[in-house]
Short mmCIF file of C-alpha atoms in Angstrom, two decimals:
data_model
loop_
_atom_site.label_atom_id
_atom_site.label_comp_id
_atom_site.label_asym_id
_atom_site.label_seq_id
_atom_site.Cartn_x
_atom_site.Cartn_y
_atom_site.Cartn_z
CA UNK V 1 0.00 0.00 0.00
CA UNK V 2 2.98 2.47 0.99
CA UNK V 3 4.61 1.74 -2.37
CA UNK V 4 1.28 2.07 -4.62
CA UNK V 5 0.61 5.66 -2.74
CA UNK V 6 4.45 6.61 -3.35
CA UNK V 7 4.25 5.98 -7.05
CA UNK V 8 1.14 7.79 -7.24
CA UNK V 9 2.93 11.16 -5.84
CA UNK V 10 5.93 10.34 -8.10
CA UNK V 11 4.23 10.25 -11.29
CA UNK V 12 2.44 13.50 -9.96
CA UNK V 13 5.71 14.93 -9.69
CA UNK V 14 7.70 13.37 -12.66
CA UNK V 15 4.79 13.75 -15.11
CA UNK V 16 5.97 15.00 -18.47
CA UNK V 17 5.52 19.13 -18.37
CA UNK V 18 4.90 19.07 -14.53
CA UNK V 19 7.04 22.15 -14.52
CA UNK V 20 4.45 23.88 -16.28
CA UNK V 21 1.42 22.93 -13.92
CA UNK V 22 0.21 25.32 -10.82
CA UNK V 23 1.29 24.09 -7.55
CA UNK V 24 -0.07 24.93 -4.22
CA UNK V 25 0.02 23.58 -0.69
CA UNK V 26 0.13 24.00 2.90
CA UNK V 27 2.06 22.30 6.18
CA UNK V 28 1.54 22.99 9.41
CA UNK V 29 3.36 21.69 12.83
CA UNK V 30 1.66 21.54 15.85
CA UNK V 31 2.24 20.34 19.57
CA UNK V 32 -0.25 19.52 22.13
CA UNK V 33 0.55 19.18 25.79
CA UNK V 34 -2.00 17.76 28.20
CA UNK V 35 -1.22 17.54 32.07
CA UNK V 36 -3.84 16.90 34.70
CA UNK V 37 -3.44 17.22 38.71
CA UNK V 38 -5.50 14.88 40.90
CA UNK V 39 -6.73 15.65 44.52
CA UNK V 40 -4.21 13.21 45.64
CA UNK V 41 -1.49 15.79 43.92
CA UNK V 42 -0.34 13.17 41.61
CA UNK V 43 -0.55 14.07 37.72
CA UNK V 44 0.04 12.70 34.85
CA UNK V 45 0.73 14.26 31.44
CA UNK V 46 0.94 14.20 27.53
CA UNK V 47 3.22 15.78 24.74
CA UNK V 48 2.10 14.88 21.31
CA UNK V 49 3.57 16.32 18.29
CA UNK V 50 1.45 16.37 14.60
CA UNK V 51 2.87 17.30 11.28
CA UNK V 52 0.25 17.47 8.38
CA UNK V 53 0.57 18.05 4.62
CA UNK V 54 -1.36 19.26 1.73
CA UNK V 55 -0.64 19.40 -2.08
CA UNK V 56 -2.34 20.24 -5.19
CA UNK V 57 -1.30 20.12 -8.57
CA UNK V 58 -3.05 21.43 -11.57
CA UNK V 59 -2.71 21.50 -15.10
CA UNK V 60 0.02 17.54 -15.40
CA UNK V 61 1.23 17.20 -18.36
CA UNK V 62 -0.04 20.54 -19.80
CA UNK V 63 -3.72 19.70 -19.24
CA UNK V 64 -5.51 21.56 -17.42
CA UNK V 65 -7.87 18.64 -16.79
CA UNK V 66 -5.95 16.46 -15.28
CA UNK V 67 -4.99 17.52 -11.37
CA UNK V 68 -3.65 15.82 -7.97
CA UNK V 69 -4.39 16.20 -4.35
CA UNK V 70 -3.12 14.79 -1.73
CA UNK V 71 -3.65 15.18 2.41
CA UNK V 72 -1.70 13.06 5.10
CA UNK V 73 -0.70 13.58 8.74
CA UNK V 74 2.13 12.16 11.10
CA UNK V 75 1.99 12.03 14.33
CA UNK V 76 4.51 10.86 17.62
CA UNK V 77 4.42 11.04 21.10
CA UNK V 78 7.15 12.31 23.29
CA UNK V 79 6.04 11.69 26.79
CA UNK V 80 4.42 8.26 26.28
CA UNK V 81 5.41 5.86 24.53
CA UNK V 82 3.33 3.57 22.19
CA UNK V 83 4.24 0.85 19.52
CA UNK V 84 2.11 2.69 16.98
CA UNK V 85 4.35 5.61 17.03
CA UNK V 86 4.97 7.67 14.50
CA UNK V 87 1.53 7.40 13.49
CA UNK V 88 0.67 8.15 10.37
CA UNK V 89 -2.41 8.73 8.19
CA UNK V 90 -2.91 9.74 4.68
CA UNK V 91 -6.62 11.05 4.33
CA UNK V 92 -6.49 11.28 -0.23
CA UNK V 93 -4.37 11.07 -2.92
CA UNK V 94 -5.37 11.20 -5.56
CA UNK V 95 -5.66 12.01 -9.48
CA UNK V 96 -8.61 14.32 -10.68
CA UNK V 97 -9.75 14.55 -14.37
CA UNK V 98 -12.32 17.03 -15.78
CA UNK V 99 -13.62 16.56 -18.43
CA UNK V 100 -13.60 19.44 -20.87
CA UNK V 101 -17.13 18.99 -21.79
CA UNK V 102 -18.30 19.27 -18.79
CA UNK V 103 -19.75 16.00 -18.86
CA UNK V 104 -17.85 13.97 -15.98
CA UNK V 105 -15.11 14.37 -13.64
CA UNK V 106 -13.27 10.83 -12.87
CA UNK V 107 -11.05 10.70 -9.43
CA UNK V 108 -8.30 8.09 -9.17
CA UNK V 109 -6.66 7.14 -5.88
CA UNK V 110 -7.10 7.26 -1.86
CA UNK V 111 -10.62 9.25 -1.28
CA UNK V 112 -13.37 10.30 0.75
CA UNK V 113 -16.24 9.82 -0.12
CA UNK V 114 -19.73 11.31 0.67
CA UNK V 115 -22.42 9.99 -1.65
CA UNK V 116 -25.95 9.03 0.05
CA UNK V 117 -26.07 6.69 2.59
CA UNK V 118 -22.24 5.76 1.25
CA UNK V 119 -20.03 6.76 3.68
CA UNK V 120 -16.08 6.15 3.78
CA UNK V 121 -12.33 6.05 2.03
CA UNK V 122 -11.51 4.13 -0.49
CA UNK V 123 -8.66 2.95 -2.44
CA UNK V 124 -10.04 3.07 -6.11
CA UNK V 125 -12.12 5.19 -8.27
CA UNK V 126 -14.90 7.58 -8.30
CA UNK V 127 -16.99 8.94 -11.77
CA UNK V 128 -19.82 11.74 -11.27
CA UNK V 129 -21.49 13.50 -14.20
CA UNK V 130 -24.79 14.75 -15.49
CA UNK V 131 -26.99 13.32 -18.02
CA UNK V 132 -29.98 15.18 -19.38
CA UNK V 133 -30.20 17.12 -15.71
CA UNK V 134 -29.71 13.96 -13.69
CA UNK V 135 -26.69 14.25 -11.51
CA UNK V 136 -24.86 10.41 -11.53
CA UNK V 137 -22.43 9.41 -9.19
CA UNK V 138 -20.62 5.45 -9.51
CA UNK V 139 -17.40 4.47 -6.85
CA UNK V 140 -15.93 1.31 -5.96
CA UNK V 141 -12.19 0.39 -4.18
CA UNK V 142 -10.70 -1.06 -1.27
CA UNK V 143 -11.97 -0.21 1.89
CA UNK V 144 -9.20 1.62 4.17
CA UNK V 145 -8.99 1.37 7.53
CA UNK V 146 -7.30 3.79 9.68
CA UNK V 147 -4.80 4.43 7.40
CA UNK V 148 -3.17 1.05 7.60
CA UNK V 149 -4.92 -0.68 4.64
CA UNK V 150 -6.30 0.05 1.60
CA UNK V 151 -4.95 -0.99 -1.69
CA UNK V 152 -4.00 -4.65 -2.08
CA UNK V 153 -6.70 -5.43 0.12
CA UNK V 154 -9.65 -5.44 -2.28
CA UNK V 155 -10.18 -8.81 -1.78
CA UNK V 156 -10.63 -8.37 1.97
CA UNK V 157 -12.22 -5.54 2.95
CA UNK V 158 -14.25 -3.55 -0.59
CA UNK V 159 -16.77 -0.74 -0.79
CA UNK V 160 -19.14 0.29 -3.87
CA UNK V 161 -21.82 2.35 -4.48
CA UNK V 162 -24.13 4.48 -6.82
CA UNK V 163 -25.68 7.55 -6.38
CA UNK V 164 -28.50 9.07 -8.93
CA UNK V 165 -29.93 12.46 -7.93
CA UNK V 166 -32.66 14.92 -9.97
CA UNK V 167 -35.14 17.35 -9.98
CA UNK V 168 -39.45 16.53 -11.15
CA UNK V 169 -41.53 19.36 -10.50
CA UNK V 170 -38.95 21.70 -8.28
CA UNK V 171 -38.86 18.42 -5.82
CA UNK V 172 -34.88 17.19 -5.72
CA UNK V 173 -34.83 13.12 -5.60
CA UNK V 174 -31.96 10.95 -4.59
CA UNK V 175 -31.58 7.55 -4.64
CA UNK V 176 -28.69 6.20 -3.48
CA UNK V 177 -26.86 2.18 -2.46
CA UNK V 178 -23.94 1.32 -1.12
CA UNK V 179 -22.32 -2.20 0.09
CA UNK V 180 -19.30 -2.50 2.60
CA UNK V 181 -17.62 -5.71 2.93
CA UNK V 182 -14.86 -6.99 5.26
CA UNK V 183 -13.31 -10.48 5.42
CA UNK V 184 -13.08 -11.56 9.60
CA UNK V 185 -10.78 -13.88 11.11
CA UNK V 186 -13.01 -16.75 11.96
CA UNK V 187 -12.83 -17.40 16.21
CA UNK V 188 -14.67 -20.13 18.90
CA UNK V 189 -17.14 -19.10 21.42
CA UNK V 190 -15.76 -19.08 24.75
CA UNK V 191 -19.67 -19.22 25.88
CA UNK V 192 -20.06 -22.83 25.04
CA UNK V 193 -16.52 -24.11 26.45
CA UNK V 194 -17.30 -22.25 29.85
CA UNK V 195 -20.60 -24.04 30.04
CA UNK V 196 -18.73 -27.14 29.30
CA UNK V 197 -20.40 -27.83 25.90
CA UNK V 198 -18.00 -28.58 22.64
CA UNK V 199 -16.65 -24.86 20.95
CA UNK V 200 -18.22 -24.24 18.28
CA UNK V 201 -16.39 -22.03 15.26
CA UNK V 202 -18.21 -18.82 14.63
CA UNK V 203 -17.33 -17.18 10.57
CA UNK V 204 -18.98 -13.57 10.50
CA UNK V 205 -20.21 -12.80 7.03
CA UNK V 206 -18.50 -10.41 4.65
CA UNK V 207 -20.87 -7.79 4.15
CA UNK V 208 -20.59 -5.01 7.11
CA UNK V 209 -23.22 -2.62 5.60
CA UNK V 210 -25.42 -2.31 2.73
CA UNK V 211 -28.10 0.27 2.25
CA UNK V 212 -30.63 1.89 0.19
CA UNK V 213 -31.29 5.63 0.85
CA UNK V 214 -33.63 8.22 -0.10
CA UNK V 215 -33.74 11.98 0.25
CA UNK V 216 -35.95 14.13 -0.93
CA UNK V 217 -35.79 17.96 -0.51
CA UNK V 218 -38.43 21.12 -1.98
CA UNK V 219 -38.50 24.88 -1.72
CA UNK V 220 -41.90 26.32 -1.64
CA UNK V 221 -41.48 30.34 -0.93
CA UNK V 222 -39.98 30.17 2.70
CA UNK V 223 -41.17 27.29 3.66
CA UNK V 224 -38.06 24.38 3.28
CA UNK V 225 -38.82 20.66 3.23
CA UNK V 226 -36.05 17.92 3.64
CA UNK V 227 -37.15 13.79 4.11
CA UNK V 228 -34.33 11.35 4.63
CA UNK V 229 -34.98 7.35 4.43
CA UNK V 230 -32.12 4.92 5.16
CA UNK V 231 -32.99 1.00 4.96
CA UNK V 232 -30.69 -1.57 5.64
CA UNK V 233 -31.18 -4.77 3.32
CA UNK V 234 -28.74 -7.40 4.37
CA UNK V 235 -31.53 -9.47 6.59
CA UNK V 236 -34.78 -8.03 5.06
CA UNK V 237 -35.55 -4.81 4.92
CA UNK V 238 -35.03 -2.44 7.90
CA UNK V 239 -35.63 1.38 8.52
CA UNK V 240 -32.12 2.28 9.59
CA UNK V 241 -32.46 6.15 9.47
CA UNK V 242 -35.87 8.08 8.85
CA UNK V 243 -35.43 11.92 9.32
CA UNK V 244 -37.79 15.19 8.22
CA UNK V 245 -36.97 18.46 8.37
CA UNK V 246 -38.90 21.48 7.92
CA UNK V 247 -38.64 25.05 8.09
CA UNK V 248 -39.99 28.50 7.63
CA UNK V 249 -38.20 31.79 7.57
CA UNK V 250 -39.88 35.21 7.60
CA UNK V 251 -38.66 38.89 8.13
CA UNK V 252 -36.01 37.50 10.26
CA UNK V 253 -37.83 34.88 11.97
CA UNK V 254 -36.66 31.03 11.53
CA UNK V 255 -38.98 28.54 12.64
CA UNK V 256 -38.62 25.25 12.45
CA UNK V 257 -39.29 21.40 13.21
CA UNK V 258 -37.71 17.54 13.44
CA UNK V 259 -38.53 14.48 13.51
CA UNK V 260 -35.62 11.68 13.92
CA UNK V 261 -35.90 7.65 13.63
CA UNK V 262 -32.69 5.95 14.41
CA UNK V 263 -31.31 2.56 15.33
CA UNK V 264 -27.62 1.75 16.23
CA UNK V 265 -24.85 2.05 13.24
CA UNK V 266 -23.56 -1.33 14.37
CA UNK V 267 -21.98 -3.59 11.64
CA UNK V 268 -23.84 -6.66 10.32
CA UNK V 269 -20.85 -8.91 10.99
CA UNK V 270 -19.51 -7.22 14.68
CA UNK V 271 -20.02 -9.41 17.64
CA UNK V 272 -21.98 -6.42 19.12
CA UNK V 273 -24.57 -7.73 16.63
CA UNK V 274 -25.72 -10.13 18.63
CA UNK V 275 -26.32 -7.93 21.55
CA UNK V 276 -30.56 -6.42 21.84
CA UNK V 277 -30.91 -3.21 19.81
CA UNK V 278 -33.69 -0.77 20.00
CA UNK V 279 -34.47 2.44 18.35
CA UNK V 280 -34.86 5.79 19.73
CA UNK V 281 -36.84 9.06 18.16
CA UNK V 282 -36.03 12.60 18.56
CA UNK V 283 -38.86 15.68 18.14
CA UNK V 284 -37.21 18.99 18.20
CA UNK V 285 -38.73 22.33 17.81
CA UNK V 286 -36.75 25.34 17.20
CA UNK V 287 -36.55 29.19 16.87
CA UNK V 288 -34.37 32.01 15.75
CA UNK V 289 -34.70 35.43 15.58
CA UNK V 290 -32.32 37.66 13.46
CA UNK V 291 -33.21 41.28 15.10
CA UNK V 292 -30.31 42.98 13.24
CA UNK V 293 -26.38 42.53 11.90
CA UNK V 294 -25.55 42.54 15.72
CA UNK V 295 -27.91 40.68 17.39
CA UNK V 296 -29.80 37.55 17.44
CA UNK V 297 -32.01 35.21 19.73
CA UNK V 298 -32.37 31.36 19.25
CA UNK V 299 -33.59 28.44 21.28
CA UNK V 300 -33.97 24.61 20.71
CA UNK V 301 -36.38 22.37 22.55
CA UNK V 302 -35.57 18.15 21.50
CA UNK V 303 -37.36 15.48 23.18
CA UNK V 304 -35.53 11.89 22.29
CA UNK V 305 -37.41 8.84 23.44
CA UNK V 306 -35.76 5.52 24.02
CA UNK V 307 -37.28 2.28 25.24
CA UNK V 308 -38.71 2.50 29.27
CA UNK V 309 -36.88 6.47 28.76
CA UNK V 310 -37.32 9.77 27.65
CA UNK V 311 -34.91 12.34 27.36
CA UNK V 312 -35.04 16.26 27.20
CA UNK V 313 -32.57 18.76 25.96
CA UNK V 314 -33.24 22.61 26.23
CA UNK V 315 -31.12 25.42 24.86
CA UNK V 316 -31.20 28.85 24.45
CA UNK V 317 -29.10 31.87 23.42
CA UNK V 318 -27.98 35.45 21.71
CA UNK V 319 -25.06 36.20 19.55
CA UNK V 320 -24.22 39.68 20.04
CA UNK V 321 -21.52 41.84 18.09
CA UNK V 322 -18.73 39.32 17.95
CA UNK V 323 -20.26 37.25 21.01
CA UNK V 324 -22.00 34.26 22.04
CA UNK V 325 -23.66 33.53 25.30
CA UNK V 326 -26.06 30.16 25.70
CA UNK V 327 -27.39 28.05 28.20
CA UNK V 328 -28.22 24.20 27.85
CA UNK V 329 -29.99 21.60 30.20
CA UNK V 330 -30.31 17.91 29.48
CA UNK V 331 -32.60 15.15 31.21
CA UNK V 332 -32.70 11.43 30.91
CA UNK V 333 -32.18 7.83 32.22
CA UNK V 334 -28.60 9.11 33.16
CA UNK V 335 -28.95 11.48 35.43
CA UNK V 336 -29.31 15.42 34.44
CA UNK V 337 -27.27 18.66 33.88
CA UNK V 338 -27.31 22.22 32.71
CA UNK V 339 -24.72 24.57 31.92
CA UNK V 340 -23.53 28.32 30.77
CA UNK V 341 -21.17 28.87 28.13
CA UNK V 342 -19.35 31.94 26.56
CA UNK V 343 -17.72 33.42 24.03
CA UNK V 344 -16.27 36.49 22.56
CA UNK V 345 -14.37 36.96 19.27
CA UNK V 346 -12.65 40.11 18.91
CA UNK V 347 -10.26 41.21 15.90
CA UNK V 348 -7.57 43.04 17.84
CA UNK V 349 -5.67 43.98 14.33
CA UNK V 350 -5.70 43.01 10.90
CA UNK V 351 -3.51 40.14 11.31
CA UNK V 352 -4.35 39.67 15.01
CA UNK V 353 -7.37 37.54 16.19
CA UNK V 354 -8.31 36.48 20.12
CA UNK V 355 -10.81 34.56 20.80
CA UNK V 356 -11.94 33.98 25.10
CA UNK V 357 -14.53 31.50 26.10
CA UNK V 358 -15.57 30.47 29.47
CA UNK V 359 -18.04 27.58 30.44
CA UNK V 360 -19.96 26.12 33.75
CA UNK V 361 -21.73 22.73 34.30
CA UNK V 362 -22.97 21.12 36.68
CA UNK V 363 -24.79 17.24 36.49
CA UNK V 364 -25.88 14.75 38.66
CA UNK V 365 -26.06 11.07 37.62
CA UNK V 366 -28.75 8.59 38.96
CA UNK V 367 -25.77 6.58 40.49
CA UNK V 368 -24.44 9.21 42.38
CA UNK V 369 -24.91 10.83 46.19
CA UNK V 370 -27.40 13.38 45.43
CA UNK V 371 -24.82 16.14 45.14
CA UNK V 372 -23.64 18.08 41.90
CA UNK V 373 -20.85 17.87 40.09
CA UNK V 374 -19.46 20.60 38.52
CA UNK V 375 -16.92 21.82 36.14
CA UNK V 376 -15.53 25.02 34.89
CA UNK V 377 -13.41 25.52 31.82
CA UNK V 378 -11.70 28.64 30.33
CA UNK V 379 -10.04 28.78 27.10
CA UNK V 380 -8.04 31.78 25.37
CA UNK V 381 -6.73 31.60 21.98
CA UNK V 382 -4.56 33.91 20.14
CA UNK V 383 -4.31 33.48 15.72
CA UNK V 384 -1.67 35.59 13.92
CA UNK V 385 -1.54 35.52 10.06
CA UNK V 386 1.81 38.27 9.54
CA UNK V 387 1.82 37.55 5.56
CA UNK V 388 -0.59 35.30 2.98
CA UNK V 389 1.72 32.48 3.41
CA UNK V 390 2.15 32.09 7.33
CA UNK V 391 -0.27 32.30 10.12
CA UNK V 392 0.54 31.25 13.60
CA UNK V 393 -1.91 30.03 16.63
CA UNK V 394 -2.24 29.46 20.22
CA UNK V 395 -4.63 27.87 22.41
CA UNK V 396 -4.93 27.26 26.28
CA UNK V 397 -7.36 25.58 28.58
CA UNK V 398 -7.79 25.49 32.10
CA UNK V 399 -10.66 22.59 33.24
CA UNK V 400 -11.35 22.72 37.00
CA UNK V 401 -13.58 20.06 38.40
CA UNK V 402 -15.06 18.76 41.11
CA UNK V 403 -16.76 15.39 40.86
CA UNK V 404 -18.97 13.68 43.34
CA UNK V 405 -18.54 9.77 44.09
CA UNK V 406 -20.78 7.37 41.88
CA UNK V 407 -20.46 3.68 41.40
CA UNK V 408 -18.51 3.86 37.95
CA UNK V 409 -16.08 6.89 39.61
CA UNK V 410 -15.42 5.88 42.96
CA UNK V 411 -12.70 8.67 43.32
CA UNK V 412 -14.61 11.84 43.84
CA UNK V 413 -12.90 15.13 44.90
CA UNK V 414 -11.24 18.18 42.72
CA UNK V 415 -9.11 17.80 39.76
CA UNK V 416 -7.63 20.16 37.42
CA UNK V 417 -6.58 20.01 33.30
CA UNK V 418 -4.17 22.23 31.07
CA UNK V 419 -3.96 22.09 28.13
CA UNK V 420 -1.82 23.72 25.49
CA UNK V 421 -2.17 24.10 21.76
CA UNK V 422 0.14 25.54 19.45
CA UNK V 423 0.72 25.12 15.30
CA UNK V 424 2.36 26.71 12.72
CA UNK V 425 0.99 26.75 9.14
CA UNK V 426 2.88 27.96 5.95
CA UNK V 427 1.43 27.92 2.27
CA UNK V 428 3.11 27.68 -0.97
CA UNK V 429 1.88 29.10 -4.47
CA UNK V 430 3.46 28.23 -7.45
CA UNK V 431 2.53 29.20 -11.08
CA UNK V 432 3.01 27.37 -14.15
CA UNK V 433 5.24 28.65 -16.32
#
């Protein structure tokens, strides 16, 4: 896979007139320290280090169709160590052709993709174009994993898909499918042996997911209209995601409702399969008021029912100038909580941006004493762009806390986080000659 990914940057690079194309790109280092005190005064920390690329070619070979892009990250840490480290993770790579017509655009390589109910990154290729105002949308590669596989694994882990989307009537239809397959290592239940009985060899099927969506979306003066369906078709045919939207906006009101059918995204050959699943539904009502370019009002009321449980999740706010101020309250099986949160924005210069947030919560879990927890958190970041091709950024957090004794947590008392951020980005800019 490493070799395949190389040879797809080096024949970006050593393309015949790649001298001529339009390069472009952007790397940034970061470090991010983590140390946390406990009551007890012992702490424990983390240094972790990231180094990220991006690069994009245009115009190989003196075509200005043909393009590459590529996005990938690296990773160590400095203060613990781990077997995994460096980590590393390429996101895409890959080669981009546009048609001239305008009739199709073909991708070649490591990409995410987005299309439906398909969801994930492949090692293959991806075609999109429209036919007689029908938008068409085909993919199909090896199914990659963290970063560690991906091509040369087709036969082991694959994903495909299709995507058709148009218009009848001012109504926008999609259909979409998809199919993600994985090969498992066959293993023995450890059930039966314990209960004395012979093992018996459990083989998971290949197929992960497969689905069949529908979305359906219409504009009708102010009033916006969005339907979702997702059904999962491996063992029948099962509602996996049902969700309407609707809204209404009018001289700066925004009014709007939800409606949300869900079951768990677990995968059709995981051993958590086997485990009871039930669905929950969500009913949300919200509004916002846009008074003028400085201030607004909004709120959002969701009620989310599971099985034996509701839940209930309030929140309200105003953004004013450059500000944001909100509160939020949540209800359930779990216990409850409610919070305040802040945050102000303020340009100090043209290249010179500070950002200061503050926050306060306090819960209380059904497993716990009685008495709240609560926790306070304060954040100030600094960004600093001197020229268009460097911009530098800072970010600390101080998380104080003082958490009550449940059954799962049986070491209550005050505890305090910091936590650093810092990165450096440059960008290059190259034109062809």
């Amino acid at each position: 896979m490493k070799r395949t990914i190389l040879a797809l940057i080096a024949a970006a690079f050593l393309a015949p007139g790649v001298d001529a194309a339009s390069t472009s790109g952007r790397f940034t280092t970061a470090f991010y320290s983590f140390e946390r005190a406990f009551q007890d005064t012992a702490t424990v920390g983390s240094l972790r280090a990231y180094q990220t690329g991006r690069l994009k070619i245009k115009g190989i070979g003196q075509r200005e169709a043909l393009s590459f892009q590529a996005y990938g990250r690296v990773s160590h840490d400095f203060q613990d160590y781990r077997s995994s480290d460096p980590a590393y993770r390429l996101y895409h790579a890959y080669f981009r052709w546009d048609d001239p017509k305008e009739r199709f655009q073909l991708f070649l390589g490591r990409q995410s993709v987005f299309s439906g109910v398909g969801i994930g990154r492949i090692d293959g290729a991806r075609i999109s174009g429209k036919l007689r105002g029908i938008r068409l949308e085909a993919y199909g590669g090896a199914l990659v994993y963290g970063g560690q596989e991906g091509l040369g694994s087709l036969a082991r882990a694959s994903m495909v898909g299709v995507r058709v989307r148009g218009e009848i009537r001012g109504t926008g239809i999609g259909v979409s499918a998809f199919r993600r397959s994985r090969e498992l290592t066959p293993y023995t239940s450890q059930a039966r042996i314990i209960e004395g009985l012979p093992g018996t060899e459990i083989r998971p099927g290949e197929v992960e997911q497969q689905l069949i969506g529908l979305d359906v979306s219409r504009t009708a003066g102010r009033l916006l209209a969005n339907i979702r369906w997702d059904i999962s078709t491996p063992n029948g045919w099962e509602t996996r995601r049902f969700e309407a939207d609707l809204k209404y906006r009018v001289a700066g009101w925004t009014v709007g409702g939800s409606f949300l059918y869900r079951t768990p995204y677990v995968d059709q050959n995981s051993v958590f399969s086997v485990f009871t699943q039930s669905s929950n539904q969500e009913v949300g009502f919200r509004v916002s008021r846009r008074v003028n370019r400085h201030l607004a009002l909004f709120t959002d009321l969701v009620r989310t029912g599971y099985d034996g449980a509701d839940g209930y999740r309030a929140y309200a706010g105003v953004n004013v100038l450059n500000g944001t101020l909100g509160y939020v309250r949540r209800s359930g099986f779990a216990g409850s909580a409610d919070g305040l949160t802040g945050v102000i924005r303020h340009r100090l210069s043209d290249s010179l941006l500070a950002t200061v947030s503050s926050g306060y919560s306090r819960f209380l879990t059904h497993s716990g004493t009685g008495t709240r927890s609560r926790i306070w958190s304060n954040t100030i970041g600094i960004a600093y762009r001197p020229g268009r091709a460097l911009s530098l950024s800072f970010q600390g957090q101080s998380l104080s806390q003082n958490l009550e004794s449940t059954t799962s947590d049986p070491f209550p008392g005050a505890g305090h986080d910091l936590r650093l951020f810092v990165s450096a980005s440059t960008w290059f800019f190259r034109s062809g000659r």
